Short mmCIF file of N, CA and C in Angstrom, two decimals:
data_model
loop_
_atom_site.label_atom_id
_atom_site.label_comp_id
_atom_site.label_asym_id
_atom_site.label_seq_id
_atom_site.Cartn_x
_atom_site.Cartn_y
_atom_site.Cartn_z
N MET A 1 -29.38 -1.84 -12.79
CA MET A 1 -28.46 -1.89 -11.66
C MET A 1 -28.57 -0.57 -10.90
N ALA A 2 -28.63 -0.67 -9.60
CA ALA A 2 -28.74 0.52 -8.76
C ALA A 2 -27.42 1.28 -8.74
N LYS A 3 -27.51 2.57 -8.79
CA LYS A 3 -26.32 3.42 -8.75
C LYS A 3 -25.89 3.60 -7.29
N LEU A 4 -24.59 3.40 -7.02
CA LEU A 4 -24.05 3.54 -5.67
C LEU A 4 -23.67 4.99 -5.42
N THR A 5 -23.90 5.43 -4.20
CA THR A 5 -23.48 6.78 -3.83
C THR A 5 -21.98 6.77 -3.53
N GLN A 6 -21.42 7.95 -3.43
CA GLN A 6 -20.00 8.07 -3.14
C GLN A 6 -19.67 7.44 -1.78
N ASP A 7 -20.53 7.65 -0.79
CA ASP A 7 -20.30 7.07 0.53
C ASP A 7 -20.35 5.54 0.49
N GLU A 8 -21.26 4.99 -0.30
CA GLU A 8 -21.35 3.54 -0.43
C GLU A 8 -20.10 2.97 -1.11
N LEU A 9 -19.61 3.67 -2.12
CA LEU A 9 -18.38 3.23 -2.79
C LEU A 9 -17.19 3.27 -1.84
N LEU A 10 -17.07 4.35 -1.08
CA LEU A 10 -15.97 4.46 -0.11
C LEU A 10 -16.06 3.36 0.94
N ALA A 11 -17.24 3.02 1.37
CA ALA A 11 -17.42 1.94 2.34
C ALA A 11 -16.93 0.61 1.75
N GLN A 12 -17.19 0.39 0.47
CA GLN A 12 -16.73 -0.83 -0.19
C GLN A 12 -15.20 -0.85 -0.30
N PHE A 13 -14.60 0.30 -0.63
CA PHE A 13 -13.14 0.37 -0.75
C PHE A 13 -12.46 0.17 0.59
N GLU A 14 -13.08 0.59 1.68
CA GLU A 14 -12.49 0.42 3.00
C GLU A 14 -12.30 -1.04 3.35
N GLU A 15 -13.12 -1.90 2.79
CA GLU A 15 -13.06 -3.32 3.09
C GLU A 15 -11.96 -4.04 2.29
N LEU A 16 -11.42 -3.40 1.27
CA LEU A 16 -10.40 -4.02 0.42
C LEU A 16 -9.03 -3.95 1.07
N THR A 17 -8.21 -4.96 0.78
CA THR A 17 -6.81 -4.91 1.19
C THR A 17 -6.07 -4.01 0.21
N LEU A 18 -4.85 -3.66 0.56
CA LEU A 18 -4.06 -2.80 -0.31
C LEU A 18 -3.79 -3.49 -1.65
N ILE A 19 -3.58 -4.77 -1.61
CA ILE A 19 -3.31 -5.53 -2.85
C ILE A 19 -4.55 -5.53 -3.73
N GLU A 20 -5.73 -5.76 -3.13
CA GLU A 20 -6.97 -5.75 -3.91
C GLU A 20 -7.23 -4.36 -4.48
N LEU A 21 -6.94 -3.33 -3.70
CA LEU A 21 -7.14 -1.96 -4.16
C LEU A 21 -6.19 -1.63 -5.32
N ALA A 22 -4.95 -2.09 -5.23
CA ALA A 22 -3.99 -1.86 -6.31
C ALA A 22 -4.45 -2.56 -7.59
N ALA A 23 -5.00 -3.77 -7.46
CA ALA A 23 -5.52 -4.49 -8.63
C ALA A 23 -6.71 -3.74 -9.23
N PHE A 24 -7.57 -3.18 -8.37
CA PHE A 24 -8.71 -2.41 -8.85
C PHE A 24 -8.24 -1.18 -9.62
N VAL A 25 -7.26 -0.47 -9.07
CA VAL A 25 -6.76 0.75 -9.72
C VAL A 25 -6.19 0.40 -11.09
N LYS A 26 -5.46 -0.71 -11.16
CA LYS A 26 -4.88 -1.14 -12.44
C LYS A 26 -5.98 -1.44 -13.46
N ALA A 27 -7.03 -2.16 -13.03
CA ALA A 27 -8.15 -2.47 -13.92
C ALA A 27 -8.88 -1.20 -14.34
N PHE A 28 -9.04 -0.26 -13.40
CA PHE A 28 -9.70 1.01 -13.69
C PHE A 28 -8.90 1.79 -14.74
N GLU A 29 -7.57 1.82 -14.57
CA GLU A 29 -6.72 2.52 -15.53
C GLU A 29 -6.85 1.92 -16.92
N GLU A 30 -6.89 0.60 -17.00
CA GLU A 30 -7.00 -0.06 -18.30
C GLU A 30 -8.37 0.18 -18.92
N LYS A 31 -9.41 0.08 -18.14
CA LYS A 31 -10.79 0.23 -18.64
C LYS A 31 -11.03 1.63 -19.18
N PHE A 32 -10.59 2.66 -18.46
CA PHE A 32 -10.87 4.03 -18.85
C PHE A 32 -9.68 4.75 -19.49
N ASP A 33 -8.61 4.01 -19.74
CA ASP A 33 -7.42 4.54 -20.41
C ASP A 33 -6.90 5.80 -19.71
N VAL A 34 -6.71 5.69 -18.40
CA VAL A 34 -6.15 6.78 -17.60
C VAL A 34 -5.02 6.22 -16.76
N THR A 35 -4.23 7.10 -16.16
CA THR A 35 -3.17 6.65 -15.26
C THR A 35 -3.28 7.41 -13.95
N ALA A 36 -2.98 6.70 -12.87
CA ALA A 36 -2.96 7.31 -11.55
C ALA A 36 -1.51 7.32 -11.09
N ALA A 37 -1.03 8.45 -10.62
CA ALA A 37 0.34 8.55 -10.14
C ALA A 37 0.43 7.85 -8.80
N ALA A 38 1.25 6.81 -8.70
CA ALA A 38 1.35 6.01 -7.49
C ALA A 38 1.78 6.81 -6.26
N PRO A 39 2.82 7.67 -6.35
CA PRO A 39 3.21 8.42 -5.16
C PRO A 39 2.09 9.32 -4.65
N VAL A 40 1.30 9.89 -5.54
CA VAL A 40 0.20 10.74 -5.12
C VAL A 40 -0.87 9.90 -4.45
N ALA A 41 -1.16 8.72 -5.02
CA ALA A 41 -2.18 7.86 -4.43
C ALA A 41 -1.75 7.39 -3.05
N VAL A 42 -0.49 7.05 -2.89
CA VAL A 42 0.00 6.61 -1.58
C VAL A 42 -0.09 7.75 -0.59
N ALA A 43 0.28 8.95 -0.99
CA ALA A 43 0.22 10.10 -0.09
C ALA A 43 -1.22 10.42 0.26
N ALA A 44 -2.11 10.31 -0.70
CA ALA A 44 -3.52 10.62 -0.44
C ALA A 44 -4.12 9.62 0.54
N VAL A 45 -3.82 8.36 0.36
CA VAL A 45 -4.35 7.35 1.27
C VAL A 45 -3.75 7.54 2.66
N GLY A 46 -2.48 7.86 2.74
CA GLY A 46 -1.84 8.06 4.03
C GLY A 46 -2.35 9.29 4.73
N GLY A 47 -2.76 10.30 4.00
CA GLY A 47 -3.20 11.54 4.61
C GLY A 47 -4.63 11.50 5.12
N THR A 48 -5.40 10.47 4.75
CA THR A 48 -6.80 10.45 5.15
C THR A 48 -7.01 10.07 6.59
N GLY A 49 -6.15 9.26 7.15
CA GLY A 49 -6.36 8.81 8.53
C GLY A 49 -5.38 9.46 9.47
N ALA A 50 -5.89 10.09 10.51
CA ALA A 50 -5.02 10.66 11.53
C ALA A 50 -4.55 9.54 12.45
N PRO A 51 -3.35 9.64 12.98
CA PRO A 51 -2.88 8.58 13.87
C PRO A 51 -3.77 8.51 15.11
N ALA A 52 -4.32 7.36 15.33
CA ALA A 52 -5.23 7.18 16.46
C ALA A 52 -4.46 6.64 17.65
N GLU A 53 -4.53 7.34 18.75
CA GLU A 53 -3.88 6.88 19.96
C GLU A 53 -4.98 6.34 20.86
N VAL A 54 -5.07 5.03 20.87
CA VAL A 54 -6.14 4.36 21.58
C VAL A 54 -5.52 3.51 22.67
N ALA A 55 -6.20 3.41 23.80
CA ALA A 55 -5.70 2.60 24.90
C ALA A 55 -5.79 1.12 24.58
N ASP A 56 -6.66 0.74 23.66
CA ASP A 56 -6.79 -0.65 23.25
C ASP A 56 -5.56 -1.09 22.46
N GLU A 57 -5.42 -2.40 22.37
CA GLU A 57 -4.29 -2.94 21.60
C GLU A 57 -4.49 -2.62 20.13
N GLN A 58 -3.41 -2.20 19.50
CA GLN A 58 -3.46 -1.82 18.09
C GLN A 58 -3.61 -3.09 17.25
N ASP A 59 -4.56 -3.06 16.29
CA ASP A 59 -4.76 -4.22 15.43
C ASP A 59 -4.51 -3.93 13.96
N GLU A 60 -4.20 -2.68 13.62
CA GLU A 60 -3.86 -2.32 12.25
C GLU A 60 -2.49 -1.64 12.25
N PHE A 61 -1.64 -2.07 11.34
CA PHE A 61 -0.28 -1.57 11.31
C PHE A 61 0.07 -1.09 9.90
N ASP A 62 0.99 -0.14 9.84
CA ASP A 62 1.54 0.36 8.58
C ASP A 62 2.98 -0.11 8.47
N VAL A 63 3.37 -0.56 7.29
CA VAL A 63 4.75 -0.95 7.03
C VAL A 63 5.38 0.19 6.25
N ILE A 64 6.38 0.84 6.87
CA ILE A 64 6.99 2.03 6.29
C ILE A 64 8.42 1.73 5.88
N LEU A 65 8.75 2.05 4.64
CA LEU A 65 10.09 1.82 4.11
C LEU A 65 10.95 3.04 4.41
N ASP A 66 11.94 2.87 5.30
CA ASP A 66 12.81 3.98 5.68
C ASP A 66 13.98 4.15 4.72
N GLY A 67 14.43 3.07 4.10
CA GLY A 67 15.54 3.15 3.16
C GLY A 67 15.71 1.84 2.43
N ALA A 68 16.22 1.91 1.20
CA ALA A 68 16.36 0.71 0.38
C ALA A 68 17.65 -0.04 0.66
N GLY A 69 18.63 0.61 1.24
CA GLY A 69 19.90 -0.06 1.49
C GLY A 69 20.71 -0.25 0.22
N ASP A 70 21.63 -1.21 0.26
CA ASP A 70 22.53 -1.43 -0.88
C ASP A 70 21.88 -2.22 -2.01
N LYS A 71 20.88 -3.03 -1.70
CA LYS A 71 20.27 -3.91 -2.69
C LYS A 71 18.92 -3.36 -3.13
N LYS A 72 18.93 -2.22 -3.78
CA LYS A 72 17.71 -1.53 -4.17
C LYS A 72 16.84 -2.37 -5.09
N ILE A 73 17.45 -3.09 -6.01
CA ILE A 73 16.69 -3.90 -6.96
C ILE A 73 15.93 -5.00 -6.23
N GLN A 74 16.58 -5.64 -5.25
CA GLN A 74 15.92 -6.68 -4.47
C GLN A 74 14.74 -6.10 -3.69
N VAL A 75 14.92 -4.91 -3.16
CA VAL A 75 13.85 -4.26 -2.39
C VAL A 75 12.68 -3.94 -3.32
N ILE A 76 12.97 -3.45 -4.52
CA ILE A 76 11.90 -3.17 -5.50
C ILE A 76 11.13 -4.45 -5.81
N LYS A 77 11.83 -5.56 -5.98
CA LYS A 77 11.17 -6.84 -6.26
C LYS A 77 10.26 -7.24 -5.10
N GLU A 78 10.71 -7.05 -3.88
CA GLU A 78 9.89 -7.39 -2.72
C GLU A 78 8.67 -6.48 -2.61
N VAL A 79 8.84 -5.19 -2.89
CA VAL A 79 7.72 -4.26 -2.86
C VAL A 79 6.69 -4.66 -3.91
N ARG A 80 7.14 -5.05 -5.08
CA ARG A 80 6.22 -5.49 -6.13
C ARG A 80 5.47 -6.74 -5.71
N ALA A 81 6.18 -7.66 -5.04
CA ALA A 81 5.53 -8.90 -4.59
C ALA A 81 4.49 -8.62 -3.51
N LEU A 82 4.77 -7.66 -2.64
CA LEU A 82 3.85 -7.36 -1.54
C LEU A 82 2.65 -6.54 -1.99
N THR A 83 2.82 -5.68 -2.99
CA THR A 83 1.76 -4.73 -3.34
C THR A 83 1.16 -4.94 -4.72
N SER A 84 1.77 -5.73 -5.55
CA SER A 84 1.37 -5.93 -6.94
C SER A 84 1.39 -4.64 -7.74
N LEU A 85 2.30 -3.72 -7.38
CA LEU A 85 2.49 -2.49 -8.15
C LEU A 85 3.33 -2.81 -9.39
N GLY A 86 3.28 -1.96 -10.37
CA GLY A 86 4.12 -2.09 -11.53
C GLY A 86 5.56 -1.71 -11.19
N LEU A 87 6.47 -1.97 -12.11
CA LEU A 87 7.89 -1.71 -11.87
C LEU A 87 8.16 -0.23 -11.57
N LYS A 88 7.61 0.66 -12.37
CA LYS A 88 7.85 2.09 -12.17
C LYS A 88 7.27 2.57 -10.83
N GLU A 89 6.05 2.13 -10.52
CA GLU A 89 5.41 2.54 -9.27
C GLU A 89 6.19 2.02 -8.07
N ALA A 90 6.65 0.76 -8.14
CA ALA A 90 7.43 0.18 -7.04
C ALA A 90 8.76 0.92 -6.88
N LYS A 91 9.40 1.27 -8.00
CA LYS A 91 10.66 2.01 -7.94
C LYS A 91 10.44 3.38 -7.32
N ASP A 92 9.36 4.07 -7.73
CA ASP A 92 9.04 5.38 -7.16
C ASP A 92 8.78 5.27 -5.66
N LEU A 93 8.09 4.21 -5.24
CA LEU A 93 7.81 4.00 -3.82
C LEU A 93 9.10 3.79 -3.04
N VAL A 94 10.01 3.00 -3.58
CA VAL A 94 11.29 2.72 -2.92
C VAL A 94 12.13 3.99 -2.85
N ASP A 95 12.06 4.83 -3.88
CA ASP A 95 12.83 6.07 -3.91
C ASP A 95 12.28 7.14 -2.96
N THR A 96 11.03 6.99 -2.54
CA THR A 96 10.40 7.97 -1.66
C THR A 96 10.74 7.64 -0.21
N ALA A 97 11.36 8.58 0.47
CA ALA A 97 11.73 8.36 1.87
C ALA A 97 10.48 8.33 2.74
N GLY A 98 10.39 7.33 3.59
CA GLY A 98 9.26 7.22 4.51
C GLY A 98 7.97 6.76 3.85
N ALA A 99 8.07 6.08 2.71
CA ALA A 99 6.88 5.64 1.99
C ALA A 99 6.22 4.46 2.70
N LYS A 100 4.89 4.45 2.70
CA LYS A 100 4.13 3.35 3.28
C LYS A 100 3.95 2.27 2.21
N VAL A 101 4.51 1.10 2.50
CA VAL A 101 4.39 -0.03 1.57
C VAL A 101 3.02 -0.68 1.75
N LEU A 102 2.65 -0.93 3.00
CA LEU A 102 1.34 -1.50 3.31
C LEU A 102 0.69 -0.65 4.40
N GLU A 103 -0.62 -0.50 4.32
CA GLU A 103 -1.34 0.29 5.32
C GLU A 103 -2.47 -0.51 5.92
N LYS A 104 -2.66 -0.32 7.22
CA LYS A 104 -3.76 -0.93 7.96
C LYS A 104 -3.87 -2.43 7.72
N VAL A 105 -2.76 -3.12 7.96
CA VAL A 105 -2.75 -4.57 7.84
C VAL A 105 -2.62 -5.19 9.22
N ALA A 106 -2.92 -6.47 9.31
CA ALA A 106 -2.80 -7.19 10.57
C ALA A 106 -1.34 -7.29 10.99
N LYS A 107 -1.12 -7.52 12.28
CA LYS A 107 0.24 -7.55 12.82
C LYS A 107 1.09 -8.63 12.16
N ASP A 108 0.52 -9.82 11.97
CA ASP A 108 1.30 -10.90 11.36
C ASP A 108 1.68 -10.59 9.92
N VAL A 109 0.80 -9.94 9.18
CA VAL A 109 1.10 -9.55 7.80
C VAL A 109 2.19 -8.48 7.79
N ALA A 110 2.10 -7.52 8.71
CA ALA A 110 3.10 -6.46 8.80
C ALA A 110 4.47 -7.02 9.16
N GLU A 111 4.51 -7.95 10.12
CA GLU A 111 5.79 -8.55 10.52
C GLU A 111 6.39 -9.38 9.39
N LYS A 112 5.55 -10.10 8.66
CA LYS A 112 6.03 -10.91 7.53
C LYS A 112 6.60 -9.99 6.43
N ALA A 113 5.89 -8.91 6.14
CA ALA A 113 6.36 -7.96 5.12
C ALA A 113 7.67 -7.31 5.57
N LYS A 114 7.76 -6.97 6.85
CA LYS A 114 8.99 -6.37 7.37
C LYS A 114 10.16 -7.34 7.21
N ALA A 115 9.93 -8.62 7.54
CA ALA A 115 10.99 -9.62 7.41
C ALA A 115 11.43 -9.78 5.95
N GLN A 116 10.47 -9.78 5.03
CA GLN A 116 10.80 -9.91 3.61
C GLN A 116 11.63 -8.72 3.14
N LEU A 117 11.19 -7.52 3.49
CA LEU A 117 11.90 -6.32 3.05
C LEU A 117 13.29 -6.22 3.69
N GLU A 118 13.39 -6.55 4.98
CA GLU A 118 14.70 -6.52 5.62
C GLU A 118 15.61 -7.59 5.07
N GLY A 119 15.04 -8.72 4.68
CA GLY A 119 15.83 -9.78 4.04
C GLY A 119 16.43 -9.33 2.72
N ALA A 120 15.74 -8.39 2.07
CA ALA A 120 16.23 -7.85 0.80
C ALA A 120 17.21 -6.70 1.03
N GLY A 121 17.38 -6.27 2.30
CA GLY A 121 18.35 -5.23 2.60
C GLY A 121 17.75 -3.87 2.93
N ALA A 122 16.44 -3.78 3.06
CA ALA A 122 15.79 -2.49 3.33
C ALA A 122 15.71 -2.21 4.81
N LYS A 123 15.56 -0.94 5.14
CA LYS A 123 15.31 -0.53 6.52
C LYS A 123 13.81 -0.26 6.62
N VAL A 124 13.14 -0.96 7.56
CA VAL A 124 11.69 -0.92 7.63
C VAL A 124 11.23 -0.62 9.06
N THR A 125 10.13 0.12 9.16
CA THR A 125 9.50 0.39 10.45
C THR A 125 8.05 -0.06 10.37
N VAL A 126 7.57 -0.68 11.43
CA VAL A 126 6.16 -1.04 11.53
C VAL A 126 5.53 -0.17 12.60
N LYS A 127 4.50 0.57 12.23
CA LYS A 127 3.81 1.46 13.17
C LYS A 127 2.37 1.06 13.27
#
């Protein structure tokens, strides 16, 4: 089997959705018996792309959780359903102010996620 370069691997990861990437990270953790801190991973992914101000219509959106509201448990359940994160990782994400639940998703996916999270009582922004 040919060995992939770092750039080739990154190109492959760019094509994955956040849910697919979360599943990969989970499988990687199990295979190599390591753990990745979810808040660090979310911050690292968020820090890689600078906000692009383009005259064209925006086709990738971020779903940002501004607050959990009164029904924190319901919001955690919705975050887990949207991202396939574990309970602890989803709780940490909900506890983090301004956390990105989904990144670079289509407008319809972002609006659906926003509706689900707001239905659970969360305050959400789509950018």
